[in-house]
PDB file of N, CA and C in Angstrom:
ATOM      1  N   MET A   1      44.735 -28.001 -27.297  1.00  0.00           N
ATOM      2  CA  MET A   1      43.833 -26.887 -27.553  1.00  0.00           C
ATOM      3  C   MET A   1      43.921 -25.930 -26.375  1.00  0.00           C
ATOM      4  N   THR A   2      44.077 -24.647 -26.633  1.00  0.00           N
ATOM      5  CA  THR A   2      44.186 -23.654 -25.574  1.00  0.00           C
ATOM      6  C   THR A   2      42.840 -22.986 -25.338  1.00  0.00           C
ATOM      7  N   GLN A   3      42.783 -22.219 -24.241  1.00  0.00           N
ATOM      8  CA  GLN A   3      41.544 -21.524 -23.929  1.00  0.00           C
ATOM      9  C   GLN A   3      41.150 -20.556 -25.030  1.00  0.00           C
ATOM     10  N   GLU A   4      42.124 -20.016 -25.743  1.00  0.00           N
ATOM     11  CA  GLU A   4      41.846 -19.026 -26.778  1.00  0.00           C
ATOM     12  C   GLU A   4      41.290 -19.656 -28.060  1.00  0.00           C
ATOM     13  N   THR A   5      41.322 -20.984 -28.154  1.00  0.00           N
ATOM     14  CA  THR A   5      40.851 -21.659 -29.356  1.00  0.00           C
ATOM     15  C   THR A   5      39.362 -21.389 -29.554  1.00  0.00           C
ATOM     16  N   LEU A   6      39.005 -21.047 -30.763  1.00  0.00           N
ATOM     17  CA  LEU A   6      37.601 -20.805 -31.080  1.00  0.00           C
ATOM     18  C   LEU A   6      36.991 -22.102 -31.586  1.00  0.00           C
ATOM     19  N   ILE A   7      36.018 -22.603 -30.854  1.00  0.00           N
ATOM     20  CA  ILE A   7      35.455 -23.925 -31.138  1.00  0.00           C
ATOM     21  C   ILE A   7      34.756 -23.989 -32.493  1.00  0.00           C
ATOM     22  N   HIS A   8      34.251 -22.866 -32.984  1.00  0.00           N
ATOM     23  CA  HIS A   8      33.519 -22.909 -34.259  1.00  0.00           C
ATOM     24  C   HIS A   8      34.381 -23.398 -35.424  1.00  0.00           C
ATOM     25  N   GLN A   9      35.695 -23.265 -35.316  1.00  0.00           N
ATOM     26  CA  GLN A   9      36.553 -23.724 -36.413  1.00  0.00           C
ATOM     27  C   GLN A   9      36.566 -25.251 -36.521  1.00  0.00           C
ATOM     28  N   TYR A  10      36.063 -25.943 -35.496  1.00  0.00           N
ATOM     29  CA  TYR A  10      36.019 -27.406 -35.512  1.00  0.00           C
ATOM     30  C   TYR A  10      34.617 -27.948 -35.818  1.00  0.00           C
ATOM     31  N   LEU A  11      33.682 -27.043 -36.116  1.00  0.00           N
ATOM     32  CA  LEU A  11      32.318 -27.480 -36.428  1.00  0.00           C
ATOM     33  C   LEU A  11      32.319 -28.280 -37.723  1.00  0.00           C
ATOM     34  N   GLU A  12      31.946 -29.540 -37.624  1.00  0.00           N
ATOM     35  CA  GLU A  12      31.938 -30.454 -38.764  1.00  0.00           C
ATOM     36  C   GLU A  12      30.552 -30.552 -39.397  1.00  0.00           C
ATOM     37  N   ARG A  13      29.510 -30.479 -38.531  1.00  0.00           N
ATOM     38  CA  ARG A  13      28.150 -30.712 -39.034  1.00  0.00           C
ATOM     39  C   ARG A  13      27.147 -30.046 -38.097  1.00  0.00           C
ATOM     40  N   PHE A  14      26.041 -29.594 -38.676  1.00  0.00           N
ATOM     41  CA  PHE A  14      24.907 -29.068 -37.921  1.00  0.00           C
ATOM     42  C   PHE A  14      23.661 -29.758 -38.440  1.00  0.00           C
ATOM     43  N   VAL A  15      22.854 -30.304 -37.527  1.00  0.00           N
ATOM     44  CA  VAL A  15      21.609 -30.980 -37.897  1.00  0.00           C
ATOM     45  C   VAL A  15      20.491 -30.426 -37.025  1.00  0.00           C
ATOM     46  N   PHE A  16      19.357 -30.115 -37.643  1.00  0.00           N
ATOM     47  CA  PHE A  16      18.184 -29.694 -36.877  1.00  0.00           C
ATOM     48  C   PHE A  16      17.078 -30.707 -37.104  1.00  0.00           C
ATOM     49  N   SER A  17      16.788 -31.476 -36.058  1.00  0.00           N
ATOM     50  CA  SER A  17      15.691 -32.460 -36.103  1.00  0.00           C
ATOM     51  C   SER A  17      14.787 -32.195 -34.913  1.00  0.00           C
ATOM     52  N   GLY A  18      14.149 -31.035 -34.909  1.00  0.00           N
ATOM     53  CA  GLY A  18      13.347 -30.634 -33.762  1.00  0.00           C
ATOM     54  C   GLY A  18      14.176 -29.887 -32.734  1.00  0.00           C
ATOM     55  N   VAL A  19      15.416 -30.289 -32.553  1.00  0.00           N
ATOM     56  CA  VAL A  19      16.390 -29.588 -31.710  1.00  0.00           C
ATOM     57  C   VAL A  19      17.719 -29.549 -32.458  1.00  0.00           C
ATOM     58  N   PRO A  20      18.531 -28.520 -32.233  1.00  0.00           N
ATOM     59  CA  PRO A  20      19.810 -28.433 -32.946  1.00  0.00           C
ATOM     60  C   PRO A  20      20.868 -29.340 -32.337  1.00  0.00           C
ATOM     61  N   THR A  21      21.640 -29.991 -33.203  1.00  0.00           N
ATOM     62  CA  THR A  21      22.796 -30.784 -32.779  1.00  0.00           C
ATOM     63  C   THR A  21      24.002 -30.325 -33.580  1.00  0.00           C
ATOM     64  N   TYR A  22      25.049 -29.978 -32.853  1.00  0.00           N
ATOM     65  CA  TYR A  22      26.307 -29.543 -33.443  1.00  0.00           C
ATOM     66  C   TYR A  22      27.316 -30.666 -33.262  1.00  0.00           C
ATOM     67  N   THR A  23      28.054 -30.998 -34.316  1.00  0.00           N
ATOM     68  CA  THR A  23      29.107 -32.010 -34.230  1.00  0.00           C
ATOM     69  C   THR A  23      30.442 -31.341 -34.489  1.00  0.00           C
ATOM     70  N   TYR A  24      31.326 -31.473 -33.505  1.00  0.00           N
ATOM     71  CA  TYR A  24      32.670 -30.922 -33.592  1.00  0.00           C
ATOM     72  C   TYR A  24      33.655 -32.076 -33.671  1.00  0.00           C
ATOM     73  N   VAL A  25      34.679 -31.934 -34.508  1.00  0.00           N
ATOM     74  CA  VAL A  25      35.741 -32.936 -34.600  1.00  0.00           C
ATOM     75  C   VAL A  25      37.058 -32.218 -34.356  1.00  0.00           C
ATOM     76  N   ILE A  26      37.745 -32.658 -33.295  1.00  0.00           N
ATOM     77  CA  ILE A  26      39.033 -32.085 -32.919  1.00  0.00           C
ATOM     78  C   ILE A  26      40.029 -33.235 -32.880  1.00  0.00           C
ATOM     79  N   LYS A  27      40.901 -33.285 -33.865  1.00  0.00           N
ATOM     80  CA  LYS A  27      41.822 -34.411 -34.048  1.00  0.00           C
ATOM     81  C   LYS A  27      41.004 -35.694 -34.125  1.00  0.00           C
ATOM     82  N   ASP A  28      41.171 -36.620 -33.157  1.00  0.00           N
ATOM     83  CA  ASP A  28      40.396 -37.872 -33.213  1.00  0.00           C
ATOM     84  C   ASP A  28      39.295 -37.919 -32.155  1.00  0.00           C
ATOM     85  N   ILE A  29      38.850 -36.741 -31.700  1.00  0.00           N
ATOM     86  CA  ILE A  29      37.771 -36.642 -30.712  1.00  0.00           C
ATOM     87  C   ILE A  29      36.536 -36.069 -31.401  1.00  0.00           C
ATOM     88  N   VAL A  30      35.378 -36.679 -31.165  1.00  0.00           N
ATOM     89  CA  VAL A  30      34.118 -36.207 -31.726  1.00  0.00           C
ATOM     90  C   VAL A  30      33.208 -35.774 -30.570  1.00  0.00           C
ATOM     91  N   ILE A  31      32.685 -34.551 -30.670  1.00  0.00           N
ATOM     92  CA  ILE A  31      31.787 -34.019 -29.645  1.00  0.00           C
ATOM     93  C   ILE A  31      30.471 -33.656 -30.314  1.00  0.00           C
ATOM     94  N   ASP A  32      29.381 -34.284 -29.864  1.00  0.00           N
ATOM     95  CA  ASP A  32      28.032 -33.905 -30.297  1.00  0.00           C
ATOM     96  C   ASP A  32      27.392 -33.109 -29.178  1.00  0.00           C
ATOM     97  N   LYS A  33      26.901 -31.910 -29.502  1.00  0.00           N
ATOM     98  CA  LYS A  33      26.235 -31.054 -28.520  1.00  0.00           C
ATOM     99  C   LYS A  33      24.808 -30.817 -28.994  1.00  0.00           C
ATOM    100  N   THR A  34      23.839 -31.239 -28.186  1.00  0.00           N
ATOM    101  CA  THR A  34      22.423 -31.056 -28.511  1.00  0.00           C
ATOM    102  C   THR A  34      21.815 -30.081 -27.509  1.00  0.00           C
ATOM    103  N   ILE A  35      21.082 -29.100 -28.022  1.00  0.00           N
ATOM    104  CA  ILE A  35      20.468 -28.080 -27.177  1.00  0.00           C
ATOM    105  C   ILE A  35      18.956 -28.241 -27.239  1.00  0.00           C
ATOM    106  N   SER A  36      18.333 -28.441 -26.070  1.00  0.00           N
ATOM    107  CA  SER A  36      16.889 -28.693 -26.001  1.00  0.00           C
ATOM    108  C   SER A  36      16.232 -27.735 -25.023  1.00  0.00           C
ATOM    109  N   PRO A  37      15.555 -26.692 -25.513  1.00  0.00           N
ATOM    110  CA  PRO A  37      14.822 -25.817 -24.599  1.00  0.00           C
ATOM    111  C   PRO A  37      13.529 -26.494 -24.143  1.00  0.00           C
ATOM    112  N   LEU A  38      13.140 -26.232 -22.918  1.00  0.00           N
ATOM    113  CA  LEU A  38      11.885 -26.765 -22.380  1.00  0.00           C
ATOM    114  C   LEU A  38      10.779 -25.777 -22.698  1.00  0.00           C
ATOM    115  N   TYR A  39       9.784 -26.218 -23.454  1.00  0.00           N
ATOM    116  CA  TYR A  39       8.713 -25.340 -23.915  1.00  0.00           C
ATOM    117  C   TYR A  39       7.997 -24.690 -22.734  1.00  0.00           C
ATOM    118  N   GLY A  40       7.809 -23.368 -22.812  1.00  0.00           N
ATOM    119  CA  GLY A  40       7.060 -22.636 -21.796  1.00  0.00           C
ATOM    120  C   GLY A  40       7.827 -22.392 -20.508  1.00  0.00           C
ATOM    121  N   SER A  41       9.117 -22.653 -20.514  1.00  0.00           N
ATOM    122  CA  SER A  41       9.916 -22.501 -19.306  1.00  0.00           C
ATOM    123  C   SER A  41      11.244 -21.838 -19.656  1.00  0.00           C
ATOM    124  N   ASN A  42      11.829 -21.191 -18.690  1.00  0.00           N
ATOM    125  CA  ASN A  42      13.138 -20.570 -18.877  1.00  0.00           C
ATOM    126  C   ASN A  42      14.215 -21.599 -18.553  1.00  0.00           C
ATOM    127  N   THR A  43      14.152 -22.742 -19.248  1.00  0.00           N
ATOM    128  CA  THR A  43      15.026 -23.878 -18.969  1.00  0.00           C
ATOM    129  C   THR A  43      15.536 -24.451 -20.283  1.00  0.00           C
ATOM    130  N   VAL A  44      16.802 -24.848 -20.276  1.00  0.00           N
ATOM    131  CA  VAL A  44      17.376 -25.482 -21.451  1.00  0.00           C
ATOM    132  C   VAL A  44      18.265 -26.643 -20.996  1.00  0.00           C
ATOM    133  N   VAL A  45      18.266 -27.716 -21.771  1.00  0.00           N
ATOM    134  CA  VAL A  45      19.137 -28.858 -21.514  1.00  0.00           C
ATOM    135  C   VAL A  45      20.187 -28.879 -22.616  1.00  0.00           C
ATOM    136  N   ILE A  46      21.451 -28.979 -22.218  1.00  0.00           N
ATOM    137  CA  ILE A  46      22.542 -29.119 -23.177  1.00  0.00           C
ATOM    138  C   ILE A  46      23.187 -30.468 -22.902  1.00  0.00           C
ATOM    139  N   HIS A  47      23.147 -31.342 -23.902  1.00  0.00           N
ATOM    140  CA  HIS A  47      23.644 -32.708 -23.750  1.00  0.00           C
ATOM    141  C   HIS A  47      24.878 -32.886 -24.627  1.00  0.00           C
ATOM    142  N   TYR A  48      25.938 -33.416 -24.023  1.00  0.00           N
ATOM    143  CA  TYR A  48      27.172 -33.671 -24.755  1.00  0.00           C
ATOM    144  C   TYR A  48      27.409 -35.171 -24.861  1.00  0.00           C
ATOM    145  N   ASP A  49      27.702 -35.655 -26.054  1.00  0.00           N
ATOM    146  CA  ASP A  49      28.212 -37.007 -26.279  1.00  0.00           C
ATOM    147  C   ASP A  49      29.640 -36.835 -26.771  1.00  0.00           C
ATOM    148  N   ILE A  50      30.576 -37.430 -26.058  1.00  0.00           N
ATOM    149  CA  ILE A  50      31.979 -37.294 -26.413  1.00  0.00           C
ATOM    150  C   ILE A  50      32.542 -38.671 -26.737  1.00  0.00           C
ATOM    151  N   ILE A  51      33.101 -38.790 -27.923  1.00  0.00           N
ATOM    152  CA  ILE A  51      33.754 -40.035 -28.327  1.00  0.00           C
ATOM    153  C   ILE A  51      35.249 -39.762 -28.358  1.00  0.00           C
ATOM    154  N   ASN A  52      35.960 -40.369 -27.410  1.00  0.00           N
ATOM    155  CA  ASN A  52      37.407 -40.186 -27.317  1.00  0.00           C
ATOM    156  C   ASN A  52      38.105 -40.871 -28.470  1.00  0.00           C
ATOM    157  N   GLY A  53      39.258 -40.346 -28.787  1.00  0.00           N
ATOM    158  CA  GLY A  53      40.134 -40.992 -29.758  1.00  0.00           C
ATOM    159  C   GLY A  53      41.000 -41.998 -29.035  1.00  0.00           C
ATOM    160  N   ARG A  54      42.252 -42.009 -29.360  1.00  0.00           N
ATOM    161  CA  ARG A  54      43.183 -42.943 -28.726  1.00  0.00           C
ATOM    162  C   ARG A  54      43.399 -42.642 -27.256  1.00  0.00           C
ATOM    163  N   ASN A  55      43.318 -41.377 -26.870  1.00  0.00           N
ATOM    164  CA  ASN A  55      43.556 -40.971 -25.487  1.00  0.00           C
ATOM    165  C   ASN A  55      42.275 -40.428 -24.860  1.00  0.00           C
ATOM    166  N   ALA A  56      42.215 -40.491 -23.537  1.00  0.00           N
ATOM    167  CA  ALA A  56      41.076 -39.906 -22.826  1.00  0.00           C
ATOM    168  C   ALA A  56      41.092 -38.392 -23.026  1.00  0.00           C
ATOM    169  N   SER A  57      39.915 -37.790 -23.012  1.00  0.00           N
ATOM    170  CA  SER A  57      39.829 -36.343 -23.191  1.00  0.00           C
ATOM    171  C   SER A  57      39.044 -35.734 -22.047  1.00  0.00           C
ATOM    172  N   LYS A  58      39.176 -34.432 -21.900  1.00  0.00           N
ATOM    173  CA  LYS A  58      38.430 -33.673 -20.897  1.00  0.00           C
ATOM    174  C   LYS A  58      37.718 -32.546 -21.607  1.00  0.00           C
ATOM    175  N   ILE A  59      36.581 -32.147 -21.066  1.00  0.00           N
ATOM    176  CA  ILE A  59      35.877 -30.990 -21.599  1.00  0.00           C
ATOM    177  C   ILE A  59      35.627 -30.040 -20.435  1.00  0.00           C
ATOM    178  N   ALA A  60      35.920 -28.778 -20.649  1.00  0.00           N
ATOM    179  CA  ALA A  60      35.665 -27.747 -19.651  1.00  0.00           C
ATOM    180  C   ALA A  60      34.566 -26.842 -20.202  1.00  0.00           C
ATOM    181  N   ILE A  61      33.516 -26.678 -19.437  1.00  0.00           N
ATOM    182  CA  ILE A  61      32.374 -25.881 -19.868  1.00  0.00           C
ATOM    183  C   ILE A  61      32.266 -24.669 -18.956  1.00  0.00           C
ATOM    184  N   SER A  62      32.237 -23.497 -19.549  1.00  0.00           N
ATOM    185  CA  SER A  62      32.105 -22.258 -18.794  1.00  0.00           C
ATOM    186  C   SER A  62      30.959 -21.460 -19.401  1.00  0.00           C
ATOM    187  N   PRO A  63      29.888 -21.274 -18.663  1.00  0.00           N
ATOM    188  CA  PRO A  63      28.721 -20.597 -19.235  1.00  0.00           C
ATOM    189  C   PRO A  63      28.939 -19.093 -19.377  1.00  0.00           C
ATOM    190  N   LEU A  64      28.317 -18.530 -20.388  1.00  0.00           N
ATOM    191  CA  LEU A  64      28.252 -17.079 -20.548  1.00  0.00           C
ATOM    192  C   LEU A  64      26.838 -16.673 -20.170  1.00  0.00           C
ATOM    193  N   MET A  65      26.717 -15.880 -19.123  1.00  0.00           N
ATOM    194  CA  MET A  65      25.394 -15.435 -18.681  1.00  0.00           C
ATOM    195  C   MET A  65      25.222 -13.977 -19.060  1.00  0.00           C
ATOM    196  N   ASN A  66      24.130 -13.671 -19.706  1.00  0.00           N
ATOM    197  CA  ASN A  66      23.807 -12.298 -20.051  1.00  0.00           C
ATOM    198  C   ASN A  66      22.584 -11.875 -19.256  1.00  0.00           C
ATOM    199  N   VAL A  67      22.804 -11.076 -18.234  1.00  0.00           N
ATOM    200  CA  VAL A  67      21.711 -10.526 -17.440  1.00  0.00           C
ATOM    201  C   VAL A  67      21.745  -9.030 -17.716  1.00  0.00           C
ATOM    202  N   ARG A  68      20.987  -8.639 -18.729  1.00  0.00           N
ATOM    203  CA  ARG A  68      21.060  -7.263 -19.201  1.00  0.00           C
ATOM    204  C   ARG A  68      19.822  -6.933 -20.020  1.00  0.00           C
ATOM    205  N   SER A  69      19.649  -5.669 -20.270  1.00  0.00           N
ATOM    206  CA  SER A  69      18.608  -5.212 -21.178  1.00  0.00           C
ATOM    207  C   SER A  69      18.996  -5.618 -22.595  1.00  0.00           C
ATOM    208  N   HIS A  70      18.019  -5.857 -23.454  1.00  0.00           N
ATOM    209  CA  HIS A  70      18.329  -6.339 -24.805  1.00  0.00           C
ATOM    210  C   HIS A  70      19.170  -5.357 -25.616  1.00  0.00           C
ATOM    211  N   GLY A  71      19.182  -4.084 -25.251  1.00  0.00           N
ATOM    212  CA  GLY A  71      19.958  -3.097 -25.986  1.00  0.00           C
ATOM    213  C   GLY A  71      21.366  -2.903 -25.459  1.00  0.00           C
ATOM    214  N   ASP A  72      21.674  -3.475 -24.297  1.00  0.00           N
ATOM    215  CA  ASP A  72      23.000  -3.338 -23.707  1.00  0.00           C
ATOM    216  C   ASP A  72      23.960  -4.361 -24.305  1.00  0.00           C
ATOM    217  N   THR A  73      25.233  -4.180 -24.016  1.00  0.00           N
ATOM    218  CA  THR A  73      26.241  -5.143 -24.445  1.00  0.00           C
ATOM    219  C   THR A  73      26.867  -5.800 -23.214  1.00  0.00           C
ATOM    220  N   THR A  74      27.487  -6.941 -23.418  1.00  0.00           N
ATOM    221  CA  THR A  74      28.156  -7.655 -22.336  1.00  0.00           C
ATOM    222  C   THR A  74      29.653  -7.585 -22.575  1.00  0.00           C
ATOM    223  N   LEU A  75      30.374  -7.146 -21.569  1.00  0.00           N
ATOM    224  CA  LEU A  75      31.823  -7.095 -21.645  1.00  0.00           C
ATOM    225  C   LEU A  75      32.403  -8.342 -20.999  1.00  0.00           C
ATOM    226  N   PHE A  76      33.703  -8.566 -21.193  1.00  0.00           N
ATOM    227  CA  PHE A  76      34.362  -9.792 -20.742  1.00  0.00           C
ATOM    228  C   PHE A  76      34.094 -10.110 -19.274  1.00  0.00           C
ATOM    229  N   ASN A  77      34.263  -9.166 -18.363  1.00  0.00           N
ATOM    230  CA  ASN A  77      34.121  -9.446 -16.935  1.00  0.00           C
ATOM    231  C   ASN A  77      32.723  -9.192 -16.381  1.00  0.00           C
ATOM    232  N   ASP A  78      31.762  -8.891 -17.238  1.00  0.00           N
ATOM    233  CA  ASP A  78      30.401  -8.638 -16.766  1.00  0.00           C
ATOM    234  C   ASP A  78      29.720  -9.893 -16.226  1.00  0.00           C
ATOM    235  N   SER A  79      30.223 -11.048 -16.563  1.00  0.00           N
ATOM    236  CA  SER A  79      29.573 -12.299 -16.169  1.00  0.00           C
ATOM    237  C   SER A  79      30.311 -13.020 -15.050  1.00  0.00           C
ATOM    238  N   GLU A  80      30.953 -12.280 -14.157  1.00  0.00           N
ATOM    239  CA  GLU A  80      31.638 -12.934 -13.054  1.00  0.00           C
ATOM    240  C   GLU A  80      30.606 -13.550 -12.118  1.00  0.00           C
ATOM    241  N   TYR A  81      30.878 -14.764 -11.668  1.00  0.00           N
ATOM    242  CA  TYR A  81      29.929 -15.459 -10.814  1.00  0.00           C
ATOM    243  C   TYR A  81      30.658 -16.308  -9.791  1.00  0.00           C
ATOM    244  N   SER A  82      29.958 -16.627  -8.719  1.00  0.00           N
ATOM    245  CA  SER A  82      30.488 -17.566  -7.737  1.00  0.00           C
ATOM    246  C   SER A  82      29.746 -18.883  -7.919  1.00  0.00           C
ATOM    247  N   VAL A  83      30.342 -19.957  -7.405  1.00  0.00           N
ATOM    248  CA  VAL A  83      29.816 -21.298  -7.647  1.00  0.00           C
ATOM    249  C   VAL A  83      29.603 -22.028  -6.333  1.00  0.00           C
ATOM    250  N   ASN A  84      28.481 -22.737  -6.253  1.00  0.00           N
ATOM    251  CA  ASN A  84      28.205 -23.628  -5.131  1.00  0.00           C
ATOM    252  C   ASN A  84      27.783 -24.970  -5.739  1.00  0.00           C
ATOM    253  N   SER A  85      28.359 -26.056  -5.253  1.00  0.00           N
ATOM    254  CA  SER A  85      27.976 -27.357  -5.801  1.00  0.00           C
ATOM    255  C   SER A  85      27.595 -28.299  -4.672  1.00  0.00           C
ATOM    256  N   SER A  86      26.604 -29.124  -4.963  1.00  0.00           N
ATOM    257  CA  SER A  86      26.173 -30.165  -4.028  1.00  0.00           C
ATOM    258  C   SER A  86      25.560 -31.297  -4.833  1.00  0.00           C
ATOM    259  N   ASP A  87      25.910 -32.520  -4.478  1.00  0.00           N
ATOM    260  CA  ASP A  87      25.425 -33.709  -5.179  1.00  0.00           C
ATOM    261  C   ASP A  87      25.602 -33.545  -6.681  1.00  0.00           C
ATOM    262  N   ASP A  88      24.501 -33.484  -7.423  1.00  0.00           N
ATOM    263  CA  ASP A  88      24.595 -33.381  -8.881  1.00  0.00           C
ATOM    264  C   ASP A  88      24.120 -32.029  -9.403  1.00  0.00           C
ATOM    265  N   VAL A  89      24.137 -30.990  -8.539  1.00  0.00           N
ATOM    266  CA  VAL A  89      23.669 -29.663  -8.939  1.00  0.00           C
ATOM    267  C   VAL A  89      24.771 -28.633  -8.704  1.00  0.00           C
ATOM    268  N   ILE A  90      25.014 -27.826  -9.711  1.00  0.00           N
ATOM    269  CA  ILE A  90      25.925 -26.692  -9.606  1.00  0.00           C
ATOM    270  C   ILE A  90      25.059 -25.442  -9.665  1.00  0.00           C
ATOM    271  N   THR A  91      25.231 -24.526  -8.716  1.00  0.00           N
ATOM    272  CA  THR A  91      24.488 -23.274  -8.712  1.00  0.00           C
ATOM    273  C   THR A  91      25.450 -22.126  -8.928  1.00  0.00           C
ATOM    274  N   LEU A  92      25.155 -21.275  -9.908  1.00  0.00           N
ATOM    275  CA  LEU A  92      25.958 -20.095 -10.204  1.00  0.00           C
ATOM    276  C   LEU A  92      25.223 -18.869  -9.693  1.00  0.00           C
ATOM    277  N   PHE A  93      25.958 -18.009  -8.985  1.00  0.00           N
ATOM    278  CA  PHE A  93      25.411 -16.753  -8.477  1.00  0.00           C
ATOM    279  C   PHE A  93      26.151 -15.619  -9.161  1.00  0.00           C
ATOM    280  N   LEU A  94      25.420 -14.768  -9.848  1.00  0.00           N
ATOM    281  CA  LEU A  94      26.020 -13.628 -10.530  1.00  0.00           C
ATOM    282  C   LEU A  94      26.506 -12.639  -9.481  1.00  0.00           C
ATOM    283  N   LYS A  95      27.786 -12.258  -9.537  1.00  0.00           N
ATOM    284  CA  LYS A  95      28.368 -11.396  -8.495  1.00  0.00           C
ATOM    285  C   LYS A  95      27.704 -10.032  -8.430  1.00  0.00           C
ATOM    286  N   LYS A  96      27.291  -9.476  -9.574  1.00  0.00           N
ATOM    287  CA  LYS A  96      26.672  -8.152  -9.523  1.00  0.00           C
ATOM    288  C   LYS A  96      25.202  -8.214  -9.093  1.00  0.00           C
ATOM    289  N   ASP A  97      24.623  -9.408  -9.041  1.00  0.00           N
ATOM    290  CA  ASP A  97      23.244  -9.582  -8.578  1.00  0.00           C
ATOM    291  C   ASP A  97      23.118 -10.957  -7.927  1.00  0.00           C
ATOM    292  N   PRO A  98      23.532 -11.104  -6.651  1.00  0.00           N
ATOM    293  CA  PRO A  98      23.562 -12.416  -5.986  1.00  0.00           C
ATOM    294  C   PRO A  98      22.203 -13.111  -5.885  1.00  0.00           C
ATOM    295  N   LEU A  99      21.100 -12.371  -6.031  1.00  0.00           N
ATOM    296  CA  LEU A  99      19.787 -13.013  -5.991  1.00  0.00           C
ATOM    297  C   LEU A  99      19.495 -13.781  -7.275  1.00  0.00           C
ATOM    298  N   PHE A 100      20.204 -13.409  -8.356  1.00  0.00           N
ATOM    299  CA  PHE A 100      20.058 -14.105  -9.630  1.00  0.00           C
ATOM    300  C   PHE A 100      20.905 -15.359  -9.586  1.00  0.00           C
ATOM    301  N   GLN A 101      20.294 -16.514  -9.850  1.00  0.00           N
ATOM    302  CA  GLN A 101      21.046 -17.756  -9.838  1.00  0.00           C
ATOM    303  C   GLN A 101      20.621 -18.678 -10.962  1.00  0.00           C
ATOM    304  N   ILE A 102      21.584 -19.466 -11.392  1.00  0.00           N
ATOM    305  CA  ILE A 102      21.333 -20.474 -12.420  1.00  0.00           C
ATOM    306  C   ILE A 102      21.741 -21.815 -11.836  1.00  0.00           C
ATOM    307  N   LYS A 103      20.843 -22.788 -11.941  1.00  0.00           N
ATOM    308  CA  LYS A 103      21.142 -24.127 -11.449  1.00  0.00           C
ATOM    309  C   LYS A 103      21.358 -25.049 -12.631  1.00  0.00           C
ATOM    310  N   MET A 104      22.435 -25.841 -12.540  1.00  0.00           N
ATOM    311  CA  MET A 104      22.749 -26.802 -13.593  1.00  0.00           C
ATOM    312  C   MET A 104      22.874 -28.176 -12.959  1.00  0.00           C
ATOM    313  N   ARG A 105      22.265 -29.146 -13.579  1.00  0.00           N
ATOM    314  CA  ARG A 105      22.344 -30.521 -13.104  1.00  0.00           C
ATOM    315  C   ARG A 105      23.251 -31.291 -14.063  1.00  0.00           C
ATOM    316  N   TYR A 106      24.118 -32.120 -13.508  1.00  0.00           N
ATOM    317  CA  TYR A 106      24.969 -32.948 -14.352  1.00  0.00           C
ATOM    318  C   TYR A 106      24.848 -34.394 -13.928  1.00  0.00           C
ATOM    319  N   SER A 107      25.003 -35.286 -14.914  1.00  0.00           N
ATOM    320  CA  SER A 107      24.765 -36.703 -14.637  1.00  0.00           C
ATOM    321  C   SER A 107      26.050 -37.512 -14.546  1.00  0.00           C
ATOM    322  N   THR A 108      27.082 -37.093 -15.230  1.00  0.00           N
ATOM    323  CA  THR A 108      28.352 -37.823 -15.156  1.00  0.00           C
ATOM    324  C   THR A 108      29.487 -36.827 -15.188  1.00  0.00           C
ATOM    325  N   GLY A 109      30.659 -37.301 -14.897  1.00  0.00           N
ATOM    326  CA  GLY A 109      31.824 -36.454 -14.951  1.00  0.00           C
ATOM    327  C   GLY A 109      32.235 -35.985 -13.577  1.00  0.00           C
ATOM    328  N   VAL A 110      33.225 -35.132 -13.570  1.00  0.00           N
ATOM    329  CA  VAL A 110      33.782 -34.613 -12.332  1.00  0.00           C
ATOM    330  C   VAL A 110      33.735 -33.111 -12.385  1.00  0.00           C
ATOM    331  N   TYR A 111      33.278 -32.508 -11.315  1.00  0.00           N
ATOM    332  CA  TYR A 111      33.257 -31.049 -11.236  1.00  0.00           C
ATOM    333  C   TYR A 111      34.278 -30.603 -10.236  1.00  0.00           C
TER     334      TYR A 111
END
């Protein structure tokens, strides 16, 4: 699968049970993605369950950040950011506004 691959073409199932869960099937790999917003907070948890097929697989996640007025549009390079990582936290700093930051916590895997 290349970077240009559009993941929606592999969407096998969508289930909403209080939170949305998307199931993608790519060859013999199954990826479940559950999105859970925290009520009353500007926080969201995205949980991935990956079931490998015959071979080990890797997943690369690249966030799209929209820091803009609701009427504006986002262009390809508008979301350039720098990254700082420590322990289990990755912090993204938007290059056009370094005071704006997003912190992501991860529990397993390699960054």
